mmCIF file with all atom_site columns, C-alpha atoms in Angstrom:
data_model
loop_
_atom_site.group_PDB
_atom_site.id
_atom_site.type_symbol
_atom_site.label_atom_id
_atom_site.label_alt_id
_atom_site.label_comp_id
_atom_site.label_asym_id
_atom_site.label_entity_id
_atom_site.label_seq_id
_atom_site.pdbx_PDB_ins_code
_atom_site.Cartn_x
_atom_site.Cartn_y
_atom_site.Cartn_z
_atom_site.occupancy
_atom_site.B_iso_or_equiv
_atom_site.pdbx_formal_charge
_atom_site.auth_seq_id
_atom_site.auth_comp_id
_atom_site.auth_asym_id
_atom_site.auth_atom_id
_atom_site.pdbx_PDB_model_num
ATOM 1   C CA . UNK E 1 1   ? -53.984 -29.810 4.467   1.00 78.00 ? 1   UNK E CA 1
ATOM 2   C CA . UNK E 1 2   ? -53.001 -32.327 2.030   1.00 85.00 ? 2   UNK E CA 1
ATOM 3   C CA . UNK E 1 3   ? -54.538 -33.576 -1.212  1.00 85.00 ? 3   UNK E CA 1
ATOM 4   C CA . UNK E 1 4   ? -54.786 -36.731 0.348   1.00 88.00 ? 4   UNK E CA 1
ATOM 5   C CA . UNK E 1 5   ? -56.809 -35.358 3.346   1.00 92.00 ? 5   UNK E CA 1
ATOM 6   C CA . UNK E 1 6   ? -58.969 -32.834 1.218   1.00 92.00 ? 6   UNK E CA 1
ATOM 7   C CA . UNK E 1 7   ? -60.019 -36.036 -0.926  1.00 92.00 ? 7   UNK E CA 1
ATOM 8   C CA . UNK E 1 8   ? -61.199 -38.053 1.980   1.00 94.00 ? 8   UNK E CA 1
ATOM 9   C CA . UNK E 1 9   ? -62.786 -35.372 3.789   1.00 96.00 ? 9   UNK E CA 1
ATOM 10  C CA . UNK E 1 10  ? -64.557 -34.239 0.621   1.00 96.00 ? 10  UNK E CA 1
ATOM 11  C CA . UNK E 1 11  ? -65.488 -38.543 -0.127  1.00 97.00 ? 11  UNK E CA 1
ATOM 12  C CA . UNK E 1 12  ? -66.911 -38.881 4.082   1.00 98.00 ? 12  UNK E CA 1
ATOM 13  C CA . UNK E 1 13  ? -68.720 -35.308 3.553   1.00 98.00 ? 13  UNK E CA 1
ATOM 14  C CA . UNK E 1 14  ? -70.476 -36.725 0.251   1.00 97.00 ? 14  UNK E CA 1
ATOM 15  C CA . UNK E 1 15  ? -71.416 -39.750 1.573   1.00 98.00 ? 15  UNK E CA 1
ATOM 16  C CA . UNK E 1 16  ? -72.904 -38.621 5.038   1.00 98.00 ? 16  UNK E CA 1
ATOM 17  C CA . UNK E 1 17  ? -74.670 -36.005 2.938   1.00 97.00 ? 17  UNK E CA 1
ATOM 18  C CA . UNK E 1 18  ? -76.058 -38.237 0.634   1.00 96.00 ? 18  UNK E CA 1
ATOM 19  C CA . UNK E 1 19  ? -77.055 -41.090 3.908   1.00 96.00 ? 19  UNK E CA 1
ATOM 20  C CA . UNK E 1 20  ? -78.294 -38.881 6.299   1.00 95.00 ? 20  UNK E CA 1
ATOM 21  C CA . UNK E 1 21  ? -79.198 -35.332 4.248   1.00 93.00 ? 21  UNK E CA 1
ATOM 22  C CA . UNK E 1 22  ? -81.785 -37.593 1.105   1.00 90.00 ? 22  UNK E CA 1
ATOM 23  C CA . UNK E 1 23  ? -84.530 -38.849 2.077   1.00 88.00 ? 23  UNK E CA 1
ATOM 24  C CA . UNK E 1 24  ? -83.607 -41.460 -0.627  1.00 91.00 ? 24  UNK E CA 1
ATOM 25  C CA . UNK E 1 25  ? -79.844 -42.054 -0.493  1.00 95.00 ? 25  UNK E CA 1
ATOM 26  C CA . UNK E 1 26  ? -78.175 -42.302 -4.216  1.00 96.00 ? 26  UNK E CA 1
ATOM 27  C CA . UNK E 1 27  ? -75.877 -44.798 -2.604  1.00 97.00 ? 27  UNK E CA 1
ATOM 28  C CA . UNK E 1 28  ? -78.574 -47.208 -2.447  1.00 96.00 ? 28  UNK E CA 1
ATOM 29  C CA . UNK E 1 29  ? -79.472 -47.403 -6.008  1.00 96.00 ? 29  UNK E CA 1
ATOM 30  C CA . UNK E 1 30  ? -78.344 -49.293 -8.240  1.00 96.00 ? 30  UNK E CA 1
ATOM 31  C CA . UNK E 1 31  ? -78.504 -46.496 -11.036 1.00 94.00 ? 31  UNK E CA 1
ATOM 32  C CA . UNK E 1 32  ? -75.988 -44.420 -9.081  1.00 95.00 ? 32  UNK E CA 1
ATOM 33  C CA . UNK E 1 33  ? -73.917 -47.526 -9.146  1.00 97.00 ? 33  UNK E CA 1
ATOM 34  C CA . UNK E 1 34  ? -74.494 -48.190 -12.718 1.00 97.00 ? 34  UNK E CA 1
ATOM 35  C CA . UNK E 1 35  ? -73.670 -44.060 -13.897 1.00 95.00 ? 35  UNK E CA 1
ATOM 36  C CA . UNK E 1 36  ? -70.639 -44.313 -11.406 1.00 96.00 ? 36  UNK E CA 1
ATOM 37  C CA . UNK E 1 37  ? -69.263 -47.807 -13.567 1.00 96.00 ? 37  UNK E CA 1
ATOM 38  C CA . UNK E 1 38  ? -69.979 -45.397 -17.011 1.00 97.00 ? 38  UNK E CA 1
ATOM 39  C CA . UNK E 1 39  ? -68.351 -42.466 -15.176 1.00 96.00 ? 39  UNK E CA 1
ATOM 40  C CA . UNK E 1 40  ? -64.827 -44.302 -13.892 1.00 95.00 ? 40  UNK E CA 1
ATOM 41  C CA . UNK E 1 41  ? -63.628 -45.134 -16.897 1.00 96.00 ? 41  UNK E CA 1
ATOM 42  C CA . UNK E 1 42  ? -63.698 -41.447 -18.591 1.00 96.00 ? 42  UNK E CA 1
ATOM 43  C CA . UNK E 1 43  ? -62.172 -40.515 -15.258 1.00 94.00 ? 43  UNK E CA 1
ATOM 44  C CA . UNK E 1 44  ? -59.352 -42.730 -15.674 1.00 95.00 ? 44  UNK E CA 1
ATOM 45  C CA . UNK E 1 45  ? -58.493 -41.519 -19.238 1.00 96.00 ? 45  UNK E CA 1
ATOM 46  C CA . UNK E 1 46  ? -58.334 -38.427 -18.362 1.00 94.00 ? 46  UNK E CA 1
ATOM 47  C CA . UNK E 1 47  ? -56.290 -38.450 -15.535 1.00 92.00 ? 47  UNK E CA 1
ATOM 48  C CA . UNK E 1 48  ? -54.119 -40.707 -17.150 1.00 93.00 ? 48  UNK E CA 1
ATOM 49  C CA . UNK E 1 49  ? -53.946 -38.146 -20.278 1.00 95.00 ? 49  UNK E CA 1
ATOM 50  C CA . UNK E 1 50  ? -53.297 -34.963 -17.845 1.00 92.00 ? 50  UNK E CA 1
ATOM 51  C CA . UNK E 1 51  ? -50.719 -36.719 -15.576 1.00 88.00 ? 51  UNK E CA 1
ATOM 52  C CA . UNK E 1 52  ? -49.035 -38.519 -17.945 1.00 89.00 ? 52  UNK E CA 1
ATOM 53  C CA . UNK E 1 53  ? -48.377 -35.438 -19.691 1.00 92.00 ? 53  UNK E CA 1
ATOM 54  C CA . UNK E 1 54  ? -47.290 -33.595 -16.857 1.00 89.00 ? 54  UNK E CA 1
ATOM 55  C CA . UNK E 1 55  ? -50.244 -31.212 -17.420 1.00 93.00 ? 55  UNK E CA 1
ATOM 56  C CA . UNK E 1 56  ? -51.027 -31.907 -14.079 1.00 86.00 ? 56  UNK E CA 1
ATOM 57  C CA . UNK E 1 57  ? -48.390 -32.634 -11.462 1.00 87.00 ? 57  UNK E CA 1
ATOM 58  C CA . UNK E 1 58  ? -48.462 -33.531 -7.782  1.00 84.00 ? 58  UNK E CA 1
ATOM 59  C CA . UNK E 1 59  ? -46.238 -33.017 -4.904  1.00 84.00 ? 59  UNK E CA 1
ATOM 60  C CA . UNK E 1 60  ? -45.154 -36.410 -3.352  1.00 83.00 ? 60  UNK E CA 1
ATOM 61  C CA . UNK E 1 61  ? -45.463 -35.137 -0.132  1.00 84.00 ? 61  UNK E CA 1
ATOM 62  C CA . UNK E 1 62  ? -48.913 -34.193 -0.633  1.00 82.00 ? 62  UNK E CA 1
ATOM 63  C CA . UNK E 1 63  ? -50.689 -37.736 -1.563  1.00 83.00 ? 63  UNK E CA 1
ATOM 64  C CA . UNK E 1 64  ? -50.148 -41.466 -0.228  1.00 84.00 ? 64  UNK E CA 1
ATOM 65  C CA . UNK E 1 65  ? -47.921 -42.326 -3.534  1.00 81.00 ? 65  UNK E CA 1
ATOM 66  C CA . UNK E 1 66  ? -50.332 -45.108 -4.824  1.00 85.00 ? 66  UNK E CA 1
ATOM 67  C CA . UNK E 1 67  ? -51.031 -43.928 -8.494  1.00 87.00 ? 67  UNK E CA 1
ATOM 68  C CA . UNK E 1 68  ? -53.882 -45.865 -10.450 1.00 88.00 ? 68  UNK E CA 1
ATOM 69  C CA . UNK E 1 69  ? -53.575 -44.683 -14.349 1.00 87.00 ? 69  UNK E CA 1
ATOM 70  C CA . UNK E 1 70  ? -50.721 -42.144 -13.558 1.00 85.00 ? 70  UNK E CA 1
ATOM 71  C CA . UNK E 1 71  ? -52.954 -40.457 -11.534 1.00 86.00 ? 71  UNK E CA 1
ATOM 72  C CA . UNK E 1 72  ? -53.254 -40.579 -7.434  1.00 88.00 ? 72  UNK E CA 1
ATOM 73  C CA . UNK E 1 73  ? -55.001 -42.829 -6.033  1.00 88.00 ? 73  UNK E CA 1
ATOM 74  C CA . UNK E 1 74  ? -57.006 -39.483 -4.344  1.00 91.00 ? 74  UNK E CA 1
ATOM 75  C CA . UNK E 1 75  ? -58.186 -38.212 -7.623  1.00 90.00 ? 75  UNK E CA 1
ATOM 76  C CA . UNK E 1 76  ? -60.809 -41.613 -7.447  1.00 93.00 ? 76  UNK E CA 1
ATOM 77  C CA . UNK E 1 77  ? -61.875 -40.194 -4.300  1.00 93.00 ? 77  UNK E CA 1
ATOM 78  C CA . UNK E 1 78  ? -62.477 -37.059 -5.078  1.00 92.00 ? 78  UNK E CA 1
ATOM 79  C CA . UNK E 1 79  ? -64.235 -37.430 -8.368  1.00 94.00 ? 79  UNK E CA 1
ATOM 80  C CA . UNK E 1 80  ? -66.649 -40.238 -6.486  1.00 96.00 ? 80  UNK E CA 1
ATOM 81  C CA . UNK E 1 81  ? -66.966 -36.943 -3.897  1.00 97.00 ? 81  UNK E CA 1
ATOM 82  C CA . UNK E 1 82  ? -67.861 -34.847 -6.732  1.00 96.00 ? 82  UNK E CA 1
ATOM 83  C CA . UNK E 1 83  ? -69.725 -37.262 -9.194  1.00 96.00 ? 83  UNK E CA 1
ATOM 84  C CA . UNK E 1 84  ? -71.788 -37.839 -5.855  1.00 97.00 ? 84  UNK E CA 1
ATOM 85  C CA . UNK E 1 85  ? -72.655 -34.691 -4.699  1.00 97.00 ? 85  UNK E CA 1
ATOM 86  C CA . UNK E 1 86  ? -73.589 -32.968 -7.865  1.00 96.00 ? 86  UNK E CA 1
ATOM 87  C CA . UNK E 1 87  ? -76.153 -36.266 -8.469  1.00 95.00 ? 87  UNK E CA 1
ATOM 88  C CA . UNK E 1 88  ? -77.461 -35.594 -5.112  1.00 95.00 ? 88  UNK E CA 1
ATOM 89  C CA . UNK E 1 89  ? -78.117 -32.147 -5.569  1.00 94.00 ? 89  UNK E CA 1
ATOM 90  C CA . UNK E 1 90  ? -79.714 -32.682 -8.894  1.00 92.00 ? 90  UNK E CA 1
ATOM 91  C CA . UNK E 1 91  ? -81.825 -35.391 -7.483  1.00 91.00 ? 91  UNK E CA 1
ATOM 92  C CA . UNK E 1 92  ? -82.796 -32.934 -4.313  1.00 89.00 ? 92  UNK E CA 1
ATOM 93  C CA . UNK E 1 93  ? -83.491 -30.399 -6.930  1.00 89.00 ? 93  UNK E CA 1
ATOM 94  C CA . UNK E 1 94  ? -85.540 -32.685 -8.896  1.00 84.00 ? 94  UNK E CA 1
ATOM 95  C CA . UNK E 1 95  ? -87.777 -33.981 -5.978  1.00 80.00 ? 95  UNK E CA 1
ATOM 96  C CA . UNK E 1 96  ? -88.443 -30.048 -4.598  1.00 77.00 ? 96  UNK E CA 1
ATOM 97  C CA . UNK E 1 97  ? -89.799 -29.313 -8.376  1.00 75.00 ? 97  UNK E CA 1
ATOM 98  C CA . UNK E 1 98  ? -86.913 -26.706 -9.754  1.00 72.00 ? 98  UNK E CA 1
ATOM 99  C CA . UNK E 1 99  ? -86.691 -26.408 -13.486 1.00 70.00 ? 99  UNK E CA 1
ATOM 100 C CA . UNK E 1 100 ? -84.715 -24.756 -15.309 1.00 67.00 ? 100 UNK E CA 1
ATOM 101 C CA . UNK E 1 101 ? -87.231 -22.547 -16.524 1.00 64.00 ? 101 UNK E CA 1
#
């Protein structure tokens, strides 16, 4: 499997999760929306930062080739798959009345 199909997959899991898992989806808010805009940029630097470094390198035969601040255009997905799912689950959390004490 390549990056480019572990990003989507992980993106269309998130998202069906989130729509048909929450009793209030995240992806109808505006505040996930407005975290997400805070969120992008930060991912963008540092992408940009470990890519253009060669820190972090990817094989061309493993992503579509589009590159948005050195990075591939996958990496957006992903971190929206991540940056989704971990809000979810802390929002689930949340609603079912687990602390952290």
């Amino acid at each position: 499997m390549t990056y480019s199909q572990i990003a989507i997959t992980a993106a269309l899991i998130a998202i069906a999760v989130d729509l048909f898992a929450y009793s209030q989806p995240l992806l109808k808010r505006r505040a996930f929306w407005t975290s997400y805009a805070i969120i992008l940029p930060f991912q963008l630097l540092t992408n940009w930062w470990l890519t253009s470094r060669n820190i972090v390198m990817y094989s061309p035969d493993a992503i579509f080739g589009l590159r948005i601040a050195s990075a591939p255009a996958e990496d957006l997905l992903f971190g929206f798959a991540l940056i989704l799912g971990v809000m979810g689950i802390w929002e689930y959390l949340g609603r079912r009345g687990v602390s952290r004490d």
